[in-house]
XYZ file of C-alpha atoms in Angstrom:
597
model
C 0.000 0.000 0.000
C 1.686 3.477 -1.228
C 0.610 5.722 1.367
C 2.019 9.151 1.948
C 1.506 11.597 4.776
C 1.784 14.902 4.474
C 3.124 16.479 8.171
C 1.721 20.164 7.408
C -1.547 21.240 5.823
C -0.022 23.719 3.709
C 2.603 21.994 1.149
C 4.496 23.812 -1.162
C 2.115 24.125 -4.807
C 4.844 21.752 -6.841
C 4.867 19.159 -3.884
C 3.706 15.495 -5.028
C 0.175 15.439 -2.686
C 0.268 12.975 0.091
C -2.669 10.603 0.977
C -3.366 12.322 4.224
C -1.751 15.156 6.265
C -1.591 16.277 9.333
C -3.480 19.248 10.998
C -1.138 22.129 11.676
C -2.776 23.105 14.867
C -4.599 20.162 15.881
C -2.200 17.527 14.593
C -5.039 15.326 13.907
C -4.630 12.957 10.539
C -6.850 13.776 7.696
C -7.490 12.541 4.561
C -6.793 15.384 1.881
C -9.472 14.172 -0.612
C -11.659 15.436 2.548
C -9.614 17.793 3.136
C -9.732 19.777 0.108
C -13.352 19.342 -0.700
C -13.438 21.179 2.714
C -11.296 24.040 1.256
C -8.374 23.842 3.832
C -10.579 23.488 6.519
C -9.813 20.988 9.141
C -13.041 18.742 10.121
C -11.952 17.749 13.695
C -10.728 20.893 14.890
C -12.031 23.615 12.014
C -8.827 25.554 11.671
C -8.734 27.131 8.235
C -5.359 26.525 6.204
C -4.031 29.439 3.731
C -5.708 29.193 0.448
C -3.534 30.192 -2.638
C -5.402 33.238 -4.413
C -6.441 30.483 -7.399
C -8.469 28.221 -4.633
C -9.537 31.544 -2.953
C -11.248 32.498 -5.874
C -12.612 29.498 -7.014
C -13.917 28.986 -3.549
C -16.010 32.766 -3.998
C -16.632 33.449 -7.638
C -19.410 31.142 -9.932
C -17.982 28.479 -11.560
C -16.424 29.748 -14.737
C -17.247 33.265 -14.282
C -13.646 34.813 -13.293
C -11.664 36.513 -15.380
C -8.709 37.830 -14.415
C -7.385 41.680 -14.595
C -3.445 42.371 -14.938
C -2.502 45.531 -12.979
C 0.677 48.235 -14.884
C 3.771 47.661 -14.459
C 5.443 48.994 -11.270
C 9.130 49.091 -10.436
C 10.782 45.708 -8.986
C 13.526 46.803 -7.097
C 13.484 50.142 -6.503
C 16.253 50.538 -3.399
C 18.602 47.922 -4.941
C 18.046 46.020 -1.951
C 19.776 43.333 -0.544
C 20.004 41.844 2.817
C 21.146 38.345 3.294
C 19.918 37.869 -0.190
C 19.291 40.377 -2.987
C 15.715 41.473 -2.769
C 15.580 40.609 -6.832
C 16.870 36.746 -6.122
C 13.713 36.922 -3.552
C 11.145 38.311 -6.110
C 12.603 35.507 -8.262
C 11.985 33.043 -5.576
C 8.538 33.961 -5.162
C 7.619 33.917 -8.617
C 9.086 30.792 -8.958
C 7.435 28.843 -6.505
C 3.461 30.353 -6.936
C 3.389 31.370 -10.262
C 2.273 34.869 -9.504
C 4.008 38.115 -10.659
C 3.769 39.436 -6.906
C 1.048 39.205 -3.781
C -1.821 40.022 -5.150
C -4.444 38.655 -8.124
C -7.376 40.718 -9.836
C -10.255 38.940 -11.358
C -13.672 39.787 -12.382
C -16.589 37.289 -12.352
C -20.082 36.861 -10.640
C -20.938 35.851 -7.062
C -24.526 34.012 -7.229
C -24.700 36.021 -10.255
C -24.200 39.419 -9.010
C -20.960 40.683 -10.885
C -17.930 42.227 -8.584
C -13.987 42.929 -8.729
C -12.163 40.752 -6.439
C -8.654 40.965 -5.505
C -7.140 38.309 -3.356
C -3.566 38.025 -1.710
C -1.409 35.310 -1.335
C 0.531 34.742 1.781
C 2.663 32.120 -0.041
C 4.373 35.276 -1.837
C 6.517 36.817 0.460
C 4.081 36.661 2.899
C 1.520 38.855 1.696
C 3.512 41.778 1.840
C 2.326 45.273 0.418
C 4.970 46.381 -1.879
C 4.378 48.680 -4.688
C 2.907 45.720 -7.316
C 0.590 44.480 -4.396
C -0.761 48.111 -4.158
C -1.157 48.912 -7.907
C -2.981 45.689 -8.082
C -5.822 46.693 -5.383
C -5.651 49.946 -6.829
C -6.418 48.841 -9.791
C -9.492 46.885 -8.826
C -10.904 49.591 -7.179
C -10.772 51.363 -10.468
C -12.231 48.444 -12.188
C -14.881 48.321 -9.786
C -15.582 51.909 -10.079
C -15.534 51.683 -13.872
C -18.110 48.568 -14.011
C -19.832 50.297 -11.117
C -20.123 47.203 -9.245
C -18.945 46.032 -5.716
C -15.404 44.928 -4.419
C -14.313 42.404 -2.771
C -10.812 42.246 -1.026
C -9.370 38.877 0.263
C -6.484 40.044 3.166
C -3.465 37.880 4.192
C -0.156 39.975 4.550
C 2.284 40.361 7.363
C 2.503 44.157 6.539
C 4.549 46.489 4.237
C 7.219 45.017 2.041
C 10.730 46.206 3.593
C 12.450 45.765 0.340
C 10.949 48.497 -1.089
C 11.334 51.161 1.876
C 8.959 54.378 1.956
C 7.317 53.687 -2.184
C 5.937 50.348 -0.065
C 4.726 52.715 3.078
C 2.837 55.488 0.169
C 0.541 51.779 -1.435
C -1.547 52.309 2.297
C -2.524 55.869 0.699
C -2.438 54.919 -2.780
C -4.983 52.133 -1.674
C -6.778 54.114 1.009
C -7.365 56.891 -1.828
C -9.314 54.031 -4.096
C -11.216 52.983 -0.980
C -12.534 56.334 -0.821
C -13.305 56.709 -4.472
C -15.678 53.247 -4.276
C -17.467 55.428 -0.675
C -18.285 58.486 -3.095
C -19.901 56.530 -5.544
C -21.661 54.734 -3.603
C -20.336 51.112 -4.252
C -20.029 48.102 -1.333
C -17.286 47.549 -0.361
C -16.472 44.006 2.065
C -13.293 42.604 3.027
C -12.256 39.384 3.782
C -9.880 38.586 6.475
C -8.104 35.604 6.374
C -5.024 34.750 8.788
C -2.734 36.720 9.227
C -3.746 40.116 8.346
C -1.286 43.036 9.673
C 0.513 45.975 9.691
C 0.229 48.311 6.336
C -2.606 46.202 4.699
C -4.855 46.576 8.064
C -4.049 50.006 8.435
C -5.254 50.864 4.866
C -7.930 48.958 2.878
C -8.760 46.226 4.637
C -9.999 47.924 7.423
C -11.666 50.607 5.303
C -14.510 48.276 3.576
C -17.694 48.457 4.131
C -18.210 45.399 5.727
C -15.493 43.235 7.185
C -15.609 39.616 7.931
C -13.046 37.389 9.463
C -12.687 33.117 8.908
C -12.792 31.908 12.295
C -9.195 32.134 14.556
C -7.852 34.778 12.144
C -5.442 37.395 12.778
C -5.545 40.883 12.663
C -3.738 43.981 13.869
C -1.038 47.133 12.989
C 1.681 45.333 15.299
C 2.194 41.480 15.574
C 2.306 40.040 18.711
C 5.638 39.441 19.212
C 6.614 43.235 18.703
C 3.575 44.214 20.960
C 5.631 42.060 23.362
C 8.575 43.037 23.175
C 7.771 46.933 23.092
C 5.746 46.743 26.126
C 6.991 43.968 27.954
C 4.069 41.930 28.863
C 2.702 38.915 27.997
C -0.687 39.342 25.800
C -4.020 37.444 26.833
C -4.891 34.253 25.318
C -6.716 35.038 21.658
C -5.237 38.673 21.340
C -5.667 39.752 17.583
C -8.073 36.537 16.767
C -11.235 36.759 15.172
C -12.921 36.424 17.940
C -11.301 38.897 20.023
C -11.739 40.886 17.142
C -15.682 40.302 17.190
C -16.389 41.243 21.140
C -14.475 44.346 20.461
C -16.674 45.530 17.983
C -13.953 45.731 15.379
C -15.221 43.659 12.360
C -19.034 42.609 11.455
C -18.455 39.204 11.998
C -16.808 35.731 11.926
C -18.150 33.133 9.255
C -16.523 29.787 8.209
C -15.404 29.781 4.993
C -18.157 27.376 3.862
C -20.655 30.113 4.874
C -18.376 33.202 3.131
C -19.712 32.943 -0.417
C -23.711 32.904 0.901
C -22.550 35.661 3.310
C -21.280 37.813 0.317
C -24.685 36.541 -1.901
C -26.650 38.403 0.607
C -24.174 41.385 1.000
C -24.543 41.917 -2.562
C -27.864 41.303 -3.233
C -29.031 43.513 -0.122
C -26.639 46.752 -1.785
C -29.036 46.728 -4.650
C -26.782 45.064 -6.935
C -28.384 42.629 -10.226
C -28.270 39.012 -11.205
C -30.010 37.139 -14.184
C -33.426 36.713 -13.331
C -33.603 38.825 -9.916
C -34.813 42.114 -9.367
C -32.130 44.538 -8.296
C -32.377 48.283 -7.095
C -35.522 50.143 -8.362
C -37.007 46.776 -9.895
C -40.017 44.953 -9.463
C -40.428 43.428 -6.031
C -42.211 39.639 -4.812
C -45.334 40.313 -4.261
C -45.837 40.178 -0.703
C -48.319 38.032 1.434
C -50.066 40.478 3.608
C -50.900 39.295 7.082
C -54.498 41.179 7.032
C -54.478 42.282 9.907
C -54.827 45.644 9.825
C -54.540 49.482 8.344
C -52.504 51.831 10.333
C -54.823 54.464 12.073
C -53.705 57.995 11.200
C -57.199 59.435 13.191
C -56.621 59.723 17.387
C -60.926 59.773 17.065
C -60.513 56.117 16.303
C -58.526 55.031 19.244
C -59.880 54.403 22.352
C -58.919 56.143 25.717
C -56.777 53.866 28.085
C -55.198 54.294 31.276
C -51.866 55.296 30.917
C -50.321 53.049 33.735
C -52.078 49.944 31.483
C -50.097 51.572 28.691
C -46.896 51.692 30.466
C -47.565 47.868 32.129
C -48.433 46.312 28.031
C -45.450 48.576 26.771
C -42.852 46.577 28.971
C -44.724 43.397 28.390
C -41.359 40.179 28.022
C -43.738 38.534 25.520
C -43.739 40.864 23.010
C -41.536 40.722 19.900
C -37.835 41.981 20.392
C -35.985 43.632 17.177
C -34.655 39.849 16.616
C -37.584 38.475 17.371
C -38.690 40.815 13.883
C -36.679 39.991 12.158
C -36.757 36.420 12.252
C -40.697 37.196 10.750
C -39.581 39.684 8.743
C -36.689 39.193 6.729
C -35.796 37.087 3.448
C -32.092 37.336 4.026
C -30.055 39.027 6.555
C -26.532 39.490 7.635
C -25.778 40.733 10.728
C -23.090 43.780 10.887
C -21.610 44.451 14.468
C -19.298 46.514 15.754
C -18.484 50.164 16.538
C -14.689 50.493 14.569
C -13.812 51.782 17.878
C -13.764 49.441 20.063
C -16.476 47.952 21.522
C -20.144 46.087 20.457
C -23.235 47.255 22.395
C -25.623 44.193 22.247
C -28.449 46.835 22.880
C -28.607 47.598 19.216
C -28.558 45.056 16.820
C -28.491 45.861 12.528
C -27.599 44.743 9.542
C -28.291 44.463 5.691
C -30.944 41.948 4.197
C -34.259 41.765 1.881
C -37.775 41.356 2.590
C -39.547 40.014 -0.176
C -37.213 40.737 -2.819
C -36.772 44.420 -1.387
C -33.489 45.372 0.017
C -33.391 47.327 3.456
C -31.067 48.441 6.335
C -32.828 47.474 9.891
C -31.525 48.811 13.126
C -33.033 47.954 16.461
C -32.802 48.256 20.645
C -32.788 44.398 21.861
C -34.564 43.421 24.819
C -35.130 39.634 25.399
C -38.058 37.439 26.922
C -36.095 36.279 30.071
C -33.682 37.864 32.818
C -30.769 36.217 31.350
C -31.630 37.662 27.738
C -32.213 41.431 29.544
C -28.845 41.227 31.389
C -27.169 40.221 27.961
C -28.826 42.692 25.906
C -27.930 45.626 29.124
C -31.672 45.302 29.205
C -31.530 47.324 25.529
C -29.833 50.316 27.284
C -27.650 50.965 24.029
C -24.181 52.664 25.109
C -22.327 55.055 23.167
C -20.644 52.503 21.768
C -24.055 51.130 20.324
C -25.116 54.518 18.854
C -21.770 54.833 16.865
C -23.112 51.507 15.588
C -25.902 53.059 14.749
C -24.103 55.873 12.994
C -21.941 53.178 10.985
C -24.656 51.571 9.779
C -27.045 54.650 8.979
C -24.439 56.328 6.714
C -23.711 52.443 4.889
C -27.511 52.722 4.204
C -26.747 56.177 2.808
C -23.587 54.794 0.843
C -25.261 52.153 -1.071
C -28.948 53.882 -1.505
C -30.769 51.386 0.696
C -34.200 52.495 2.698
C -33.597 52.511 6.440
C -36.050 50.633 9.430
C -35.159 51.446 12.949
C -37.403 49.947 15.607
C -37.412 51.319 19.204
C -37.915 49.593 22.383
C -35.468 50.834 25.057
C -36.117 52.923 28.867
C -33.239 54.676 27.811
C -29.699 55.471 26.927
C -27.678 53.390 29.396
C -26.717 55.944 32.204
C -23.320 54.716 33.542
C -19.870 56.040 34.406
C -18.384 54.422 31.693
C -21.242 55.463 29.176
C -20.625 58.939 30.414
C -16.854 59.220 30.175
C -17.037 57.891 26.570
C -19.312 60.121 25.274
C -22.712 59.326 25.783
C -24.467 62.531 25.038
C -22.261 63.869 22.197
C -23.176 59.963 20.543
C -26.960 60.374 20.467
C -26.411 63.753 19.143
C -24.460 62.492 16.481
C -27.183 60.233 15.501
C -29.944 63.212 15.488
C -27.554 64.906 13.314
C -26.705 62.246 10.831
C -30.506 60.603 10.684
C -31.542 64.366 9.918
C -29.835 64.778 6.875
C -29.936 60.921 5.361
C -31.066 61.007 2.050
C -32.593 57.313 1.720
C -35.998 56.878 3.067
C -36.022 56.220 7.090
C -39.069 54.915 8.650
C -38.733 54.448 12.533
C -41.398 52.046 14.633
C -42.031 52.431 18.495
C -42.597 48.741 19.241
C -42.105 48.932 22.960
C -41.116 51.724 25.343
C -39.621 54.812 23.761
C -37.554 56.119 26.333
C -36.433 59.294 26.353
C -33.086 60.197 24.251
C -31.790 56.716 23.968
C -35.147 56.014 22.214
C -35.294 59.206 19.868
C -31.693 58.560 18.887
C -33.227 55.912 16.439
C -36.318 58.085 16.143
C -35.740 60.957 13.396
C -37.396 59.415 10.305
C -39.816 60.468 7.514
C -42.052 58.179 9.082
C -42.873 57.223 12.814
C -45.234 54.945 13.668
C -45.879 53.377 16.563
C -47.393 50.205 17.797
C -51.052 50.499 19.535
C -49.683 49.460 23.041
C -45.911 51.292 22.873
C -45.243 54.585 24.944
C -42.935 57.230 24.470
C -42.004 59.606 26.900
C -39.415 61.960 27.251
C -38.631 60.364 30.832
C -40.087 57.278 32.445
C -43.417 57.543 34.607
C -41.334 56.674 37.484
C -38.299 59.211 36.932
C -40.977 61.827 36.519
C -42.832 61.303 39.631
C -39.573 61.385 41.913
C -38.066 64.252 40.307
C -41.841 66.374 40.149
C -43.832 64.791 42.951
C -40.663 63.871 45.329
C -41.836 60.300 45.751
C -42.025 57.352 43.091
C -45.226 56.216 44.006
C -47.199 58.797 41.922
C -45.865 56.851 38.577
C -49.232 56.187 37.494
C -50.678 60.083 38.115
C -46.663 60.939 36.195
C -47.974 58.407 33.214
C -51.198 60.389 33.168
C -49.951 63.811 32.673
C -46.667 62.929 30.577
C -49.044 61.975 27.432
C -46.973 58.825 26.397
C -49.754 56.785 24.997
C -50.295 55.787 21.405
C -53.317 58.257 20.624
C -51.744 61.432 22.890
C -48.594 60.753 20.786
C -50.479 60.958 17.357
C -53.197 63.770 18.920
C -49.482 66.177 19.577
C -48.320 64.640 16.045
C -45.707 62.777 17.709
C -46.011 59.854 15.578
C -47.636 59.424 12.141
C -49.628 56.517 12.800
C -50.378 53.644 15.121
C -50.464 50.106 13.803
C -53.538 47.817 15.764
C -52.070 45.068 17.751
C -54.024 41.560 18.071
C -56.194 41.250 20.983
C -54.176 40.805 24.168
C -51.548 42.736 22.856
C -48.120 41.919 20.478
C -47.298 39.187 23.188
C -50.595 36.830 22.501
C -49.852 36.857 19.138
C -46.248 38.014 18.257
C -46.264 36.795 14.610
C -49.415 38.456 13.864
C -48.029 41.450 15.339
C -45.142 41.325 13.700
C -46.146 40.832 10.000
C -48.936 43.419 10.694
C -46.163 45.878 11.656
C -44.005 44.834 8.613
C -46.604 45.772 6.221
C -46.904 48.677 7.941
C -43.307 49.773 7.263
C -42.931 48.323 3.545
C -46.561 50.238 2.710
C -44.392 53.799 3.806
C -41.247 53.008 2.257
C -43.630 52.338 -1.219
C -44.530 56.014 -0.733
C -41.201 57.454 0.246
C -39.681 55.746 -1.998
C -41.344 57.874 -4.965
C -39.904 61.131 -3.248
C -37.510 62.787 -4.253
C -34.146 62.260 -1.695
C -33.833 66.453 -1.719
C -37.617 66.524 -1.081
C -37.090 64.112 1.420
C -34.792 65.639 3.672
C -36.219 68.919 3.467
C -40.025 67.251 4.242
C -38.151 65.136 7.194
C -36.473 68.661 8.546
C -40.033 70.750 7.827
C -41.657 67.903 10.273
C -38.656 68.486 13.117
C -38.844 72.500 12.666
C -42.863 72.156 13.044
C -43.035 70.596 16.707
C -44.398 73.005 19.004
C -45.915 75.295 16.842
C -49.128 76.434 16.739
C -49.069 77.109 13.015
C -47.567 76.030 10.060
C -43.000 76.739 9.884
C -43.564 78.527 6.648
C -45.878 81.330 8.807
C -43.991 81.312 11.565
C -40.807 82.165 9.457
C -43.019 84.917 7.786
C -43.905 86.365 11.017
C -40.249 86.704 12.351
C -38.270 87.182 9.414
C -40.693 88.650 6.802
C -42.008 86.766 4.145
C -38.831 87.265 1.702
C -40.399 90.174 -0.355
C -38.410 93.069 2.292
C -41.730 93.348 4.566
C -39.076 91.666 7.448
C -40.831 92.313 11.166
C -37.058 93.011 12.275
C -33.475 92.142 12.590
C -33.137 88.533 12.481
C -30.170 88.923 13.659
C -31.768 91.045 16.979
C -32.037 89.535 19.996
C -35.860 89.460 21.121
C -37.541 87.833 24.317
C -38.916 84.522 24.544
């Protein structure tokens, strides 16, 4: 019996393949047949081998669809270099053994028949390294992307800068950084791939710049390797520094997906930006036609709602049965990936968004998380969003800007999370930062109370074109409870505090709070959360038909009109004529001049 084995998962390309091999981390013996139908991955212990950049993108792109771009022609050696070796004999090296002019390959092709650029790099040649071919060659595809105007996709595995090449290596992280931002002003998706390792130069320029950015699980990322981190600071790092994971809880990527999952992940990435394949209906298309759940119209009249007690309000509002933002989505949603993460350093579980279609339509939802039990509260900070979760917010609001896609927030939190940490980081300055940006975003925005609205933290996701609000939700600009301690100096006048604070569904739409309030089944969303649910989601999708045919310009300046107009007993056009004049010189005054209250 001729039986070979192989004593590392990643042999050299013009090595006769052994029978089995052994798992480099792991050590456990495989058979490579399995092995490589796997695409690297181990099945005992799922560590995910290097892929050359011809498996990488045979493992992404359609069969038969990739065809591959050549980049111009850069210097080779521009220093003369030479170390132990001359840098040229190591170029020749390289070459030699992968059969690629440098790190980096171009191609062109269709992912589940949505076309894209991909360019994918290739540890195996000098390790990845970003010299100045490896930078004209994702420069290049961001051109080609832009050209085609269709999405890129970058697959990262470098140890950094290429040496060799001194400070023309160092300019390819602004060369590249430059195309990134060419791709953000037209509007084109951007994701990145991380595989392992991913560091220095690349991760400080494109790869961190994308869009989206999604790791295979246990891979490395970072500016400094661990080792130099080490030895600069002299201590030891904890256990899964720089990993994927790590990477994950500190809300610096969108996610961690096998790379059996990565090509549906990037189907629904692509097909949620709006983009086309035969036989699907992209961006401004026809839609599915959508099974309606029946139950019923949103009421825009306060005459047709009943009066309730406001402390039964605030008791149904806070219900644990009733549908969380997840809990929506799951009824909701076609596709959907979810996109974590702050870039800053941290992941509040209180808000929870990504991209994904609902019946063929493609839409950005962003949500406050509760849960149904104490240990899904605690988990969730009991939706308390920190700042951290409302520059999550602000990510994904201006991505929905980016690629043209209509915005759904849904609301169900007591508040901003109030603690010492939330405070020194910002927590004010963040929710003002979302009033600001949700102000001026020119995609439609429709924002659902579903739960409590609770002051600030609530209205952070509230600034829309639309607000509706579910028939048993409050909104208040404090709780019942805070009220009544603050005004009446004890807590136990909640229920008088719930009374005068005018939180209910039909106050809210009587002050024109809210635009409408969608009927909930009897006994509330939590007898019949799926009925609730779908009766809210055709709701939203029956606004975003009639935003939709707005134009964006009108639609900011309608959205602003509707902000200006609270609190005025008149329409903002005469109140503007009264205090300014009405633009034909018949001014009242100085606008400028101070006048009293």
């Amino acid at each position: 019996m001729n039986t070979r084995i192989s004593q590392t998962a990643s042999a050299a390309p013009d090595a006769a393949p052994a029978d089995w091999l052994v798992c480099a981390r792991c050590r456990a013996l495989v058979y490579r047949k399995r092995f490589d139908r796997a695409h690297g991955v181990c099945p005992d212990c799922g560590a995910h081998a290097r892929l050359s950049a011809a498996r990488r993108l045979a493992t992404l792109l359609d069969p038969g669809s990739a065809r591959a771009l050549s980049a111009a022609q850069t210097v080779h050696d521009p220093l003369l270099f030479a170390d132990l070796e001359p840098y040229v004999d190591r170029l020749a090296a390289a070459r030699a053994a992968t059969g690629h002019e440098d790190a980096v390959r171009v191609a062109v092709g269709t992912v589940a028949g949505y076309p894209v650029v991909v360019a994918v790099m290739d540890f195996a040649f000098m390790g990845g390294s970003l010299g100045v071919a490896a930078g004209e060659a994702v420069a290049m595809a961001a051109e080609a992307a832009l050209a085609r105007h269709v999405p890129l996709i970058l697959v990262t595995s470098s140890g950094g800068a290429r040496m060799q090449e001194g400070a023309l290596a160092l300019m390819q992280m602004a060369k590249t950084a430059a195309a990134m931002a060419a791709l953000d002003e037209a509007g084109l998706l951007t994701v990145t791939v991380i595989a392992d390792p991913t560091y220095g130069g690349v991760a400080a320029s494109f790869a961190t710049l994308a869009d989206v950015v999604v790791c295979e699980p246990g891979a490395r990322m970072g500016f400094a390797g661990p080792r130099v981190i080490e030895q600069t600071i002299g201590q030891r790092l904890p256990e899964g520094f720089q990993s994927a994971e790590f990477l994950l809880r500190h809300g610096l990527v969108d996610g961690v997906r096998p790379r059996a999952e990565l090509r549906q992940t990037l189907a629904v990435l692509l097909a949620s930006a709006g983009g086309r394949a035969p036989g699907r209906a992209g961006r401004g298309g026809a839609v599915a036609e959508l099974p309606r759940a029946g139950a019923g119209m949103v009421v825009r009249d306060p005459a047709e709602l009943a009066v309730r007690p406001a402390a039964e309000v605030v008791v149904a509002a806070r219900h644990v049965g009733r549908p969380t933002t997840r809990d929506h989505l799951a009824y909701w949603m076609d596709t959907f990936v979810e996109l974590r993460g702050d870039r800053a350093g941290a992941d509040c579980p209180a808000i929870v968004g990504g991209l994904g279609t609902v019946a063929g339509r493609a839409v950005l939802v962003l949500g406050h998380q509760k849960g149904h039990t104490t240990a899904d509260l605690v988990r969730a900070n009991f939706a308390m969003a920190s700042p951290a979760g409302y520059r999550k917010v602000i990510r994904l609001a201006r991505l929905a800007e980016k690629i043209g896609v209509p915005l759904v927030t849904l609301i169900d939190t007591p508040g901003a999370h109030p603690g010492i940490e939330a405070e020194q980081q910002g927590q004010a300055g963040a929710i003002a930062d979302c009033l600001r940006v949700f102000s001026g975003l020119r995609v439609p925005v429709v924002a659902v109370v579903t739960g409590e609205g609770g002051s600030g933290g609530a209205l952070a996701l509230g600034v829309a074109d639309r607000v509706l609000i579910s028939a048993n939700a409050l909104y208040s600009v404090i709780s019942p409870e805070g009220c009544a301690a603050i005004l009446w100096k004890t807590r136990d006048e909640s229920p008088a505090a719930a009374r005068a604070l005018g939180l209910d569904a039909r106050s809210l739409l009587e002050l024109g709070v809210v635009d409408g309030v969608v009927p909930e089944p009897a006994g509330g969303a939590q007898a019949d959360p799926a009925g609730a649910s779908l009766a809210l989601r055709d709701a939203v999708l029956a606004e975003l038909d009639q935003l939709a045919a707005v134009v964006p310009a009108e639609r900011v300046a309608a959205r602003r009109r509707r902000l200006r107009a609270f609190g005025l007993r008149g329409p903002v056009e005469a109140a503007a004529d009264e205090r300014f004049g009405d633009g034909n010189g018949d001014s009242n005054g100085d606008p400028n001049e101070e006048e009293s209250a």
